[in-house]
PDB file of C-alpha atoms in Angstrom:
ATOM      1  CA  MET X   1      -0.097   0.115  -0.144  1.00  0.00           C
ATOM      2  CA  THR X   2       1.309   3.474  -1.317  1.00  0.00           C
ATOM      3  CA  THR X   3       1.313   5.829   1.808  1.00  0.00           C
ATOM      4  CA  VAL X   4      -0.108   9.586   0.584  1.00  0.00           C
ATOM      5  CA  ILE X   5       1.494  11.992   2.977  1.00  0.00           C
ATOM      6  CA  ASP X   6      -0.988  14.494   4.279  1.00  0.00           C
ATOM      7  CA  GLY X   7       1.165  17.768   4.401  1.00  0.00           C
ATOM      8  CA  LYS X   8      -1.502  19.456   6.483  1.00  0.00           C
ATOM      9  CA  ASN X   9      -1.093  17.162   9.326  1.00  0.00           C
ATOM     10  CA  VAL X  10       2.523  17.246   9.343  1.00  0.00           C
ATOM     11  CA  ALA X  11       2.513  20.814   9.200  1.00  0.00           C
ATOM     12  CA  ALA X  12       0.302  21.015  12.097  1.00  0.00           C
ATOM     13  CA  SER X  13       2.706  19.049  14.200  1.00  0.00           C
ATOM     14  CA  VAL X  14       5.774  21.190  13.193  1.00  0.00           C
ATOM     15  CA  ILE X  15       3.406  24.129  14.309  1.00  0.00           C
ATOM     16  CA  GLU X  16       2.737  22.064  18.044  1.00  0.00           C
ATOM     17  CA  ILE X  17       6.490  22.290  18.082  1.00  0.00           C
ATOM     18  CA  VAL X  18       6.979  25.569  17.475  1.00  0.00           C
ATOM     19  CA  LYS X  19       4.491  26.666  20.030  1.00  0.00           C
ATOM     20  CA  SER X  20       5.621  24.764  22.591  1.00  0.00           C
ATOM     21  CA  ALA X  21       9.524  26.194  22.568  1.00  0.00           C
ATOM     22  CA  THR X  22       7.707  29.781  22.028  1.00  0.00           C
ATOM     23  CA  ARG X  23       6.187  29.099  25.471  1.00  0.00           C
ATOM     24  CA  ALA X  24       9.352  27.753  26.870  1.00  0.00           C
ATOM     25  CA  LEU X  25      11.283  30.291  25.785  1.00  0.00           C
ATOM     26  CA  GLU X  26       9.274  32.882  27.053  1.00  0.00           C
ATOM     27  CA  SER X  27       8.992  31.501  30.464  1.00  0.00           C
ATOM     28  CA  GLU X  28      12.542  30.842  30.921  1.00  0.00           C
ATOM     29  CA  THR X  29      14.084  34.026  29.370  1.00  0.00           C
ATOM     30  CA  GLY X  30      11.245  36.375  28.979  1.00  0.00           C
ATOM     31  CA  VAL X  31      12.002  36.709  25.461  1.00  0.00           C
ATOM     32  CA  ARG X  32       8.996  36.529  22.996  1.00  0.00           C
ATOM     33  CA  ALA X  33       9.967  35.327  19.811  1.00  0.00           C
ATOM     34  CA  GLY X  34       9.116  38.313  17.105  1.00  0.00           C
ATOM     35  CA  LEU X  35       8.279  37.710  13.301  1.00  0.00           C
ATOM     36  CA  ALA X  36       7.866  41.003  10.927  1.00  0.00           C
ATOM     37  CA  VAL X  37       6.668  40.778   7.506  1.00  0.00           C
ATOM     38  CA  VAL X  38       6.562  43.230   4.881  1.00  0.00           C
ATOM     39  CA  ILE X  39       4.645  43.466   1.921  1.00  0.00           C
ATOM     40  CA  VAL X  40       4.499  46.109  -0.941  1.00  0.00           C
ATOM     41  CA  GLY X  41       1.926  47.234  -3.404  1.00  0.00           C
ATOM     42  CA  ASP X  42      -1.520  45.453  -3.645  1.00  0.00           C
ATOM     43  CA  ASP X  43      -1.124  42.488  -5.230  1.00  0.00           C
ATOM     44  CA  PRO X  44      -4.132  39.938  -3.971  1.00  0.00           C
ATOM     45  CA  ALA X  45      -2.083  36.866  -4.032  1.00  0.00           C
ATOM     46  CA  SER X  46       0.643  38.077  -2.004  1.00  0.00           C
ATOM     47  CA  HIS X  47      -1.508  39.600   0.683  1.00  0.00           C
ATOM     48  CA  ALA X  48      -3.576  36.359   0.968  1.00  0.00           C
ATOM     49  CA  TYR X  49      -0.148  34.763   1.762  1.00  0.00           C
ATOM     50  CA  VAL X  50       0.824  37.542   4.128  1.00  0.00           C
ATOM     51  CA  SER X  51      -2.528  37.376   6.113  1.00  0.00           C
ATOM     52  CA  ALA X  52      -2.149  33.634   6.301  1.00  0.00           C
ATOM     53  CA  LYS X  53       1.632  34.221   7.466  1.00  0.00           C
ATOM     54  CA  SER X  54       0.543  36.942   9.837  1.00  0.00           C
ATOM     55  CA  LYS X  55      -2.255  34.478  11.238  1.00  0.00           C
ATOM     56  CA  MET X  56       0.045  31.760  12.110  1.00  0.00           C
ATOM     57  CA  ALA X  57       2.670  33.868  13.679  1.00  0.00           C
ATOM     58  CA  LYS X  58       0.060  35.132  16.228  1.00  0.00           C
ATOM     59  CA  GLU X  59      -1.400  31.322  16.583  1.00  0.00           C
ATOM     60  CA  CYS X  60       2.140  30.611  17.405  1.00  0.00           C
ATOM     61  CA  GLY X  61       2.352  33.192  20.273  1.00  0.00           C
ATOM     62  CA  PHE X  62       4.957  35.197  18.641  1.00  0.00           C
ATOM     63  CA  LEU X  63       4.978  38.967  18.564  1.00  0.00           C
ATOM     64  CA  SER X  64       3.571  39.612  15.058  1.00  0.00           C
ATOM     65  CA  VAL X  65       4.263  42.478  12.925  1.00  0.00           C
ATOM     66  CA  GLN X  66       3.173  43.432   9.380  1.00  0.00           C
ATOM     67  CA  HIS X  67       4.140  46.270   7.462  1.00  0.00           C
ATOM     68  CA  THR X  68       2.281  47.256   4.543  1.00  0.00           C
ATOM     69  CA  LEU X  69       3.724  49.779   2.187  1.00  0.00           C
ATOM     70  CA  SER X  70       1.971  51.564  -1.032  1.00  0.00           C
ATOM     71  CA  GLU X  71       3.056  50.700  -4.749  1.00  0.00           C
ATOM     72  CA  GLU X  72       5.026  53.582  -4.814  1.00  0.00           C
ATOM     73  CA  THR X  73       7.567  52.871  -2.199  1.00  0.00           C
ATOM     74  CA  SER X  74      10.706  53.837  -3.213  1.00  0.00           C
ATOM     75  CA  GLN X  75      13.958  51.445  -3.188  1.00  0.00           C
ATOM     76  CA  GLU X  76      15.053  53.920  -0.128  1.00  0.00           C
ATOM     77  CA  GLU X  77      12.038  53.697   1.676  1.00  0.00           C
ATOM     78  CA  LEU X  78      11.907  50.050   1.663  1.00  0.00           C
ATOM     79  CA  ALA X  79      15.929  49.569   2.692  1.00  0.00           C
ATOM     80  CA  ALA X  80      15.250  52.061   5.575  1.00  0.00           C
ATOM     81  CA  LEU X  81      12.370  49.764   7.152  1.00  0.00           C
ATOM     82  CA  VAL X  82      14.419  46.825   6.470  1.00  0.00           C
ATOM     83  CA  ALA X  83      17.773  48.614   8.376  1.00  0.00           C
ATOM     84  CA  GLU X  84      15.238  49.329  11.219  1.00  0.00           C
ATOM     85  CA  LEU X  85      13.809  45.829  11.596  1.00  0.00           C
ATOM     86  CA  ASN X  86      17.527  44.454  11.516  1.00  0.00           C
ATOM     87  CA  ALA X  87      18.385  46.882  14.922  1.00  0.00           C
ATOM     88  CA  ASP X  88      14.653  46.105  16.602  1.00  0.00           C
ATOM     89  CA  PRO X  89      15.840  43.679  19.390  1.00  0.00           C
ATOM     90  CA  SER X  90      12.088  42.441  19.523  1.00  0.00           C
ATOM     91  CA  ILE X  91      12.229  41.359  15.899  1.00  0.00           C
ATOM     92  CA  HIS X  92      14.062  37.938  15.241  1.00  0.00           C
ATOM     93  CA  GLY X  93      12.927  37.204  11.707  1.00  0.00           C
ATOM     94  CA  ILE X  94      12.095  39.356   8.568  1.00  0.00           C
ATOM     95  CA  LEU X  95      10.238  38.316   5.830  1.00  0.00           C
ATOM     96  CA  VAL X  96      10.077  40.512   2.772  1.00  0.00           C
ATOM     97  CA  GLN X  97       7.493  39.455   0.520  1.00  0.00           C
ATOM     98  CA  LEU X  98       8.196  38.359  -3.132  1.00  0.00           C
ATOM     99  CA  PRO X  99       7.680  39.521  -5.678  1.00  0.00           C
ATOM    100  CA  LEU X 100       7.935  43.304  -5.046  1.00  0.00           C
ATOM    101  CA  PRO X 101       6.502  46.117  -7.750  1.00  0.00           C
ATOM    102  CA  LYS X 102       8.327  46.030 -10.840  1.00  0.00           C
ATOM    103  CA  HIS X 103      10.470  49.530  -9.908  1.00  0.00           C
ATOM    104  CA  LEU X 104      11.695  47.881  -6.815  1.00  0.00           C
ATOM    105  CA  ARG X 105      14.971  45.410  -6.945  1.00  0.00           C
ATOM    106  CA  SER X 106      14.399  42.402  -4.715  1.00  0.00           C
ATOM    107  CA  GLU X 107      17.954  41.292  -4.674  1.00  0.00           C
ATOM    108  CA  PRO X 108      19.540  43.942  -2.648  1.00  0.00           C
ATOM    109  CA  ILE X 109      16.764  44.137  -0.358  1.00  0.00           C
ATOM    110  CA  ILE X 110      16.693  40.054   0.635  1.00  0.00           C
ATOM    111  CA  GLN X 111      20.727  40.759   0.945  1.00  0.00           C
ATOM    112  CA  SER X 112      20.272  43.526   3.278  1.00  0.00           C
ATOM    113  CA  ILE X 113      18.421  41.312   5.823  1.00  0.00           C
ATOM    114  CA  GLN X 114      20.526  40.525   8.553  1.00  0.00           C
ATOM    115  CA  PRO X 115      21.529  36.611   8.066  1.00  0.00           C
ATOM    116  CA  GLU X 116      20.536  35.280  11.603  1.00  0.00           C
ATOM    117  CA  LYS X 117      16.979  37.059  11.043  1.00  0.00           C
ATOM    118  CA  ASP X 118      16.580  35.759   7.419  1.00  0.00           C
ATOM    119  CA  VAL X 119      13.660  33.305   7.717  1.00  0.00           C
ATOM    120  CA  ASP X 120      13.044  33.025   4.425  1.00  0.00           C
ATOM    121  CA  GLY X 121      16.575  31.255   3.930  1.00  0.00           C
ATOM    122  CA  LEU X 122      17.640  33.459   1.161  1.00  0.00           C
ATOM    123  CA  HIS X 123      20.436  35.279   2.159  1.00  0.00           C
ATOM    124  CA  VAL X 124      23.780  33.970   0.555  1.00  0.00           C
ATOM    125  CA  VAL X 125      25.291  33.668   3.664  1.00  0.00           C
ATOM    126  CA  ASN X 126      22.398  31.097   4.889  1.00  0.00           C
ATOM    127  CA  ALA X 127      22.598  29.667   0.985  1.00  0.00           C
ATOM    128  CA  GLY X 128      26.387  29.485   1.856  1.00  0.00           C
ATOM    129  CA  LYS X 129      25.979  27.541   5.069  1.00  0.00           C
ATOM    130  CA  VAL X 130      24.067  25.182   3.668  1.00  0.00           C
ATOM    131  CA  ALA X 131      25.698  24.403   0.670  1.00  0.00           C
ATOM    132  CA  THR X 132      29.137  23.787   3.065  1.00  0.00           C
ATOM    133  CA  GLY X 133      27.075  21.410   5.547  1.00  0.00           C
ATOM    134  CA  ASP X 134      26.603  23.948   8.264  1.00  0.00           C
ATOM    135  CA  LEU X 135      22.977  23.326   8.991  1.00  0.00           C
ATOM    136  CA  GLU X 136      23.369  24.317  12.851  1.00  0.00           C
ATOM    137  CA  GLY X 137      24.448  27.951  11.799  1.00  0.00           C
ATOM    138  CA  GLY X 138      22.464  28.511   9.139  1.00  0.00           C
ATOM    139  CA  LEU X 139      18.667  28.956   8.098  1.00  0.00           C
ATOM    140  CA  VAL X 140      17.266  26.783   5.543  1.00  0.00           C
ATOM    141  CA  SER X 141      14.912  28.162   2.865  1.00  0.00           C
ATOM    142  CA  CYS X 142      11.159  27.096   4.073  1.00  0.00           C
ATOM    143  CA  THR X 143      10.280  24.712   1.084  1.00  0.00           C
ATOM    144  CA  PRO X 144      13.489  22.726   1.070  1.00  0.00           C
ATOM    145  CA  ALA X 145      13.116  22.477   4.858  1.00  0.00           C
ATOM    146  CA  GLY X 146       9.764  21.569   4.730  1.00  0.00           C
ATOM    147  CA  ALA X 147      10.501  18.354   2.250  1.00  0.00           C
ATOM    148  CA  MET X 148      13.377  17.306   4.498  1.00  0.00           C
ATOM    149  CA  VAL X 149      10.864  16.919   7.636  1.00  0.00           C
ATOM    150  CA  PHE X 150       8.868  14.329   5.064  1.00  0.00           C
ATOM    151  CA  VAL X 151      11.896  12.580   4.387  1.00  0.00           C
ATOM    152  CA  ARG X 152      13.316  12.440   8.114  1.00  0.00           C
ATOM    153  CA  ARG X 153      10.121  10.871   9.076  1.00  0.00           C
ATOM    154  CA  ASN X 154      10.203   8.364   6.423  1.00  0.00           C
ATOM    155  CA  TYR X 155      13.811   7.236   6.835  1.00  0.00           C
ATOM    156  CA  GLY X 156      15.362   8.590   9.780  1.00  0.00           C
ATOM    157  CA  GLU X 157      18.293  11.446  10.349  1.00  0.00           C
ATOM    158  CA  ASP X 158      20.642   9.235   8.225  1.00  0.00           C
ATOM    159  CA  LEU X 159      20.227   8.438   4.628  1.00  0.00           C
ATOM    160  CA  SER X 160      23.455   6.499   4.267  1.00  0.00           C
ATOM    161  CA  GLY X 161      23.280   4.126   1.148  1.00  0.00           C
ATOM    162  CA  LEU X 162      20.001   5.938  -0.322  1.00  0.00           C
ATOM    163  CA  ASN X 163      20.351   7.295  -3.995  1.00  0.00           C
ATOM    164  CA  ALA X 164      18.465  10.916  -3.956  1.00  0.00           C
ATOM    165  CA  VAL X 165      17.484  12.313  -7.406  1.00  0.00           C
ATOM    166  CA  VAL X 166      16.254  16.103  -7.583  1.00  0.00           C
ATOM    167  CA  ILE X 167      15.026  17.260 -10.431  1.00  0.00           C
ATOM    168  CA  GLY X 168      15.627  21.210 -10.821  1.00  0.00           C
ATOM    169  CA  ARG X 169      18.393  22.971  -9.821  1.00  0.00           C
ATOM    170  CA  SER X 170      16.574  26.226  -8.749  1.00  0.00           C
ATOM    171  CA  ASN X 171      18.820  28.549  -6.101  1.00  0.00           C
ATOM    172  CA  LEU X 172      14.993  28.676  -4.191  1.00  0.00           C
ATOM    173  CA  PHE X 173      14.586  24.874  -3.956  1.00  0.00           C
ATOM    174  CA  GLY X 174      16.840  22.361  -6.167  1.00  0.00           C
ATOM    175  CA  LYS X 175      20.141  23.133  -5.288  1.00  0.00           C
ATOM    176  CA  PRO X 176      19.550  23.555  -1.005  1.00  0.00           C
ATOM    177  CA  MET X 177      17.283  20.333  -1.337  1.00  0.00           C
ATOM    178  CA  SER X 178      20.417  18.452  -2.813  1.00  0.00           C
ATOM    179  CA  ALA X 179      23.034  20.059  -0.158  1.00  0.00           C
ATOM    180  CA  LEU X 180      20.201  19.083   2.773  1.00  0.00           C
ATOM    181  CA  LEU X 181      19.996  15.430   1.381  1.00  0.00           C
ATOM    182  CA  LEU X 182      24.096  15.240   0.765  1.00  0.00           C
ATOM    183  CA  ALA X 183      24.575  16.510   4.643  1.00  0.00           C
ATOM    184  CA  ALA X 184      22.144  13.524   5.567  1.00  0.00           C
ATOM    185  CA  ASN X 185      24.433  11.098   4.035  1.00  0.00           C
ATOM    186  CA  ALA X 186      22.488  10.708   0.560  1.00  0.00           C
ATOM    187  CA  THR X 187      24.167  10.038  -2.765  1.00  0.00           C
ATOM    188  CA  VAL X 188      22.555  12.955  -4.651  1.00  0.00           C
ATOM    189  CA  THR X 189      22.166  13.528  -8.155  1.00  0.00           C
ATOM    190  CA  THR X 190      21.067  16.746  -9.528  1.00  0.00           C
ATOM    191  CA  ALA X 191      19.162  16.383 -12.483  1.00  0.00           C
ATOM    192  CA  HIS X 192      17.850  19.287 -14.963  1.00  0.00           C
ATOM    193  CA  SER X 193      16.572  19.985 -18.529  1.00  0.00           C
ATOM    194  CA  ARG X 194      19.981  19.248 -20.078  1.00  0.00           C
ATOM    195  CA  THR X 195      20.410  15.785 -17.996  1.00  0.00           C
ATOM    196  CA  LYS X 196      21.074  13.098 -20.653  1.00  0.00           C
ATOM    197  CA  ASP X 197      18.221  10.201 -20.251  1.00  0.00           C
ATOM    198  CA  LEU X 198      16.463  11.725 -17.209  1.00  0.00           C
ATOM    199  CA  ALA X 199      13.982   8.700 -17.087  1.00  0.00           C
ATOM    200  CA  GLY X 200      16.489   6.168 -16.588  1.00  0.00           C
ATOM    201  CA  VAL X 201      18.254   8.911 -13.908  1.00  0.00           C
ATOM    202  CA  CYS X 202      15.086   9.010 -11.794  1.00  0.00           C
ATOM    203  CA  ARG X 203      14.613   5.178 -11.850  1.00  0.00           C
ATOM    204  CA  ASN X 204      17.604   4.783  -9.880  1.00  0.00           C
ATOM    205  CA  ALA X 205      16.380   7.040  -7.104  1.00  0.00           C
ATOM    206  CA  ASP X 206      15.217   5.770  -3.433  1.00  0.00           C
ATOM    207  CA  ILE X 207      14.504   9.234  -2.889  1.00  0.00           C
ATOM    208  CA  LEU X 208      12.871  11.122  -5.915  1.00  0.00           C
ATOM    209  CA  VAL X 209      12.330  15.374  -6.072  1.00  0.00           C
ATOM    210  CA  ALA X 210      10.238  16.649  -8.719  1.00  0.00           C
ATOM    211  CA  ALA X 211      10.853  20.878  -8.814  1.00  0.00           C
ATOM    212  CA  VAL X 212      10.667  21.981 -12.479  1.00  0.00           C
ATOM    213  CA  GLY X 213       7.079  23.566 -13.155  1.00  0.00           C
ATOM    214  CA  ARG X 214       6.571  20.980 -15.932  1.00  0.00           C
ATOM    215  CA  PRO X 215       2.915  19.487 -15.212  1.00  0.00           C
ATOM    216  CA  GLU X 216       2.856  15.767 -14.361  1.00  0.00           C
ATOM    217  CA  MET X 217       6.010  15.294 -16.287  1.00  0.00           C
ATOM    218  CA  VAL X 218       7.618  12.435 -14.524  1.00  0.00           C
ATOM    219  CA  LYS X 219       5.675   9.351 -15.014  1.00  0.00           C
ATOM    220  CA  ALA X 220       5.320   5.841 -13.274  1.00  0.00           C
ATOM    221  CA  ASP X 221       8.289   4.489 -15.597  1.00  0.00           C
ATOM    222  CA  TRP X 222      10.449   6.930 -13.846  1.00  0.00           C
ATOM    223  CA  VAL X 223      10.050   5.617 -10.524  1.00  0.00           C
ATOM    224  CA  LYS X 224      12.180   2.905  -8.820  1.00  0.00           C
ATOM    225  CA  PRO X 225       9.202   0.586  -7.408  1.00  0.00           C
ATOM    226  CA  GLY X 226       9.085   1.358  -3.691  1.00  0.00           C
ATOM    227  CA  ALA X 227      10.628   4.881  -3.729  1.00  0.00           C
ATOM    228  CA  MET X 228       9.756   7.933  -2.064  1.00  0.00           C
ATOM    229  CA  VAL X 229       8.368  10.716  -4.327  1.00  0.00           C
ATOM    230  CA  ILE X 230       8.085  14.258  -3.424  1.00  0.00           C
ATOM    231  CA  ASP X 231       6.732  16.656  -5.594  1.00  0.00           C
ATOM    232  CA  VAL X 232       7.198  20.369  -5.499  1.00  0.00           C
ATOM    233  CA  GLY X 233       5.452  21.888  -8.844  1.00  0.00           C
ATOM    234  CA  ILE X 234       2.509  23.708  -8.802  1.00  0.00           C
ATOM    235  CA  ASN X 235       0.764  24.164 -11.881  1.00  0.00           C
ATOM    236  CA  ARG X 236      -2.433  25.349 -12.817  1.00  0.00           C
ATOM    237  CA  VAL X 237      -3.885  23.392 -15.901  1.00  0.00           C
ATOM    238  CA  PRO X 238      -7.299  23.184 -17.544  1.00  0.00           C
ATOM    239  CA  ALA X 239     -10.022  21.121 -16.404  1.00  0.00           C
ATOM    240  CA  PRO X 240     -12.263  20.852 -18.884  1.00  0.00           C
ATOM    241  CA  GLU X 241     -13.882  17.780 -17.000  1.00  0.00           C
ATOM    242  CA  ARG X 242     -14.971  20.538 -14.056  1.00  0.00           C
ATOM    243  CA  GLY X 243     -16.810  22.606 -16.740  1.00  0.00           C
ATOM    244  CA  GLU X 244     -15.736  25.087 -19.627  1.00  0.00           C
ATOM    245  CA  GLY X 245     -12.770  27.551 -18.384  1.00  0.00           C
ATOM    246  CA  LYS X 246     -12.259  25.816 -15.183  1.00  0.00           C
ATOM    247  CA  THR X 247      -8.698  24.807 -14.140  1.00  0.00           C
ATOM    248  CA  LYS X 248      -7.075  22.743 -11.375  1.00  0.00           C
ATOM    249  CA  LEU X 249      -3.867  22.326  -9.719  1.00  0.00           C
ATOM    250  CA  VAL X 250      -1.389  19.395 -10.954  1.00  0.00           C
ATOM    251  CA  GLY X 251       2.502  19.145  -9.583  1.00  0.00           C
ATOM    252  CA  ASP X 252       5.641  17.763 -11.535  1.00  0.00           C
ATOM    253  CA  VAL X 253       4.372  14.183 -11.120  1.00  0.00           C
ATOM    254  CA  ALA X 254       1.519  12.103 -12.660  1.00  0.00           C
ATOM    255  CA  PHE X 255       0.058  11.403  -9.316  1.00  0.00           C
ATOM    256  CA  GLU X 256      -2.501   8.528 -10.250  1.00  0.00           C
ATOM    257  CA  GLU X 257       0.130   6.387 -11.993  1.00  0.00           C
ATOM    258  CA  CYS X 258       3.253   6.795  -9.592  1.00  0.00           C
ATOM    259  CA  ALA X 259       1.073   6.321  -6.905  1.00  0.00           C
ATOM    260  CA  LYS X 260       0.613   2.749  -7.987  1.00  0.00           C
ATOM    261  CA  VAL X 261       5.068   2.667  -7.913  1.00  0.00           C
ATOM    262  CA  ALA X 262       6.124   4.351  -5.022  1.00  0.00           C
ATOM    263  CA  SER X 263       5.584   3.266  -1.564  1.00  0.00           C
ATOM    264  CA  VAL X 264       5.383   7.049  -0.322  1.00  0.00           C
ATOM    265  CA  ILE X 265       4.110   9.854  -2.057  1.00  0.00           C
ATOM    266  CA  THR X 266       3.029  13.590  -1.980  1.00  0.00           C
ATOM    267  CA  PRO X 267       0.150  15.004  -3.432  1.00  0.00           C
ATOM    268  CA  VAL X 268      -0.628  18.402  -4.958  1.00  0.00           C
ATOM    269  CA  PRO X 269      -2.347  20.290  -3.761  1.00  0.00           C
ATOM    270  CA  GLY X 270      -1.773  19.272   0.024  1.00  0.00           C
ATOM    271  CA  GLY X 271       1.721  17.906   0.264  1.00  0.00           C
ATOM    272  CA  VAL X 272       4.884  20.351   0.549  1.00  0.00           C
ATOM    273  CA  GLY X 273       2.654  23.472  -0.114  1.00  0.00           C
ATOM    274  CA  PRO X 274       1.442  23.474   4.070  1.00  0.00           C
ATOM    275  CA  MET X 275       4.923  22.719   5.098  1.00  0.00           C
ATOM    276  CA  THR X 276       6.212  26.218   3.520  1.00  0.00           C
ATOM    277  CA  ILE X 277       4.463  28.518   6.246  1.00  0.00           C
ATOM    278  CA  ALA X 278       4.873  26.055   8.888  1.00  0.00           C
ATOM    279  CA  MET X 279       9.056  25.848   8.439  1.00  0.00           C
ATOM    280  CA  LEU X 280       8.878  29.670   8.317  1.00  0.00           C
ATOM    281  CA  MET X 281       7.511  29.584  12.204  1.00  0.00           C
ATOM    282  CA  ALA X 282      10.158  27.124  12.564  1.00  0.00           C
ATOM    283  CA  ASN X 283      12.941  29.430  11.608  1.00  0.00           C
ATOM    284  CA  THR X 284      11.514  32.393  13.286  1.00  0.00           C
ATOM    285  CA  ILE X 285      11.949  30.194  16.681  1.00  0.00           C
ATOM    286  CA  ILE X 286      15.023  28.735  15.560  1.00  0.00           C
ATOM    287  CA  ALA X 287      16.125  32.527  15.141  1.00  0.00           C
ATOM    288  CA  ALA X 288      14.930  33.302  18.314  1.00  0.00           C
ATOM    289  CA  CYS X 289      16.227  30.645  20.566  1.00  0.00           C
ATOM    290  CA  ARG X 290      19.606  31.351  18.849  1.00  0.00           C
ATOM    291  CA  LYS X 291      19.605  35.005  19.917  1.00  0.00           C
ATOM    292  CA  ALA X 292      18.601  34.106  23.561  1.00  0.00           C
ATOM    293  CA  GLY X 293      21.208  31.154  23.687  1.00  0.00           C
ATOM    294  CA  ARG X 294      19.399  28.312  23.682  1.00  0.00           C
ATOM    295  CA  LYS X 295      18.944  25.032  21.891  1.00  0.00           C
ATOM    296  CA  PRO X 296      16.569  25.515  19.413  1.00  0.00           C
ATOM    297  CA  PRO X 297      13.770  22.467  18.569  1.00  0.00           C
ATOM    298  CA  LYS X 298      14.478  20.021  16.287  1.00  0.00           C
ATOM    299  CA  PHE X 299      11.776  19.367  13.360  1.00  0.00           C
TER     300      PHE X 299
END
């Protein structure tokens, strides 16, 4: 029988760990974890994400601060706000919601966040720590961190002797995911659009992670029988069966057919997606614990 991972359940268990660590930190040190979220402009999807993040931060017991800036905000004004949050001792995590309006450059803003407050894990210092295996010192980008929770709960901490294939080499997901698997002793192949015989490479994987943004690209004959399949893709495709003009979300993996071959698989939606906000909360309490000189919780 194939196990279909319920991302909402796993995310809820991560949030429980965050809540209990938040309570312990406050009762033992008087420090309340603080998360500041910055949003610029009026993109409806971004506003929906930000309100979900702020709501979850409050639920975790954090000091939750939201800065909503107008579309006309200048690069200098945004940079000044980030500098202010960097200097604020009550804020342990800073998140600038992307994408920013077109006239703003996101890279200098992301790199201006102090690495120890960069709960999105996008600063080059944090990316470098993940790449060099320093997982105790850096903050890991939320989506790969969430995918690794699934892997650890299935295989344990040590992946020695297991082959992992990550399809995708983006800085946001593919590269850090490969680095995290490697740090856990898996033998890792990073595959991508230029990989020769991609299906053959994938068939060697005990852990197959797809993150390319191509709807249902991974077919059943790409999957090694009994493998764990993690689908990070989110693609909106036409769904005429639901009515004219209707669409649905699918992953990079042809779920129905691959579920017959894999031993463990994540669905889309409801797999990796819910983990992203949960790991953002996890990074915030990790950052707060480190600042207070406490041992952060394990996820």
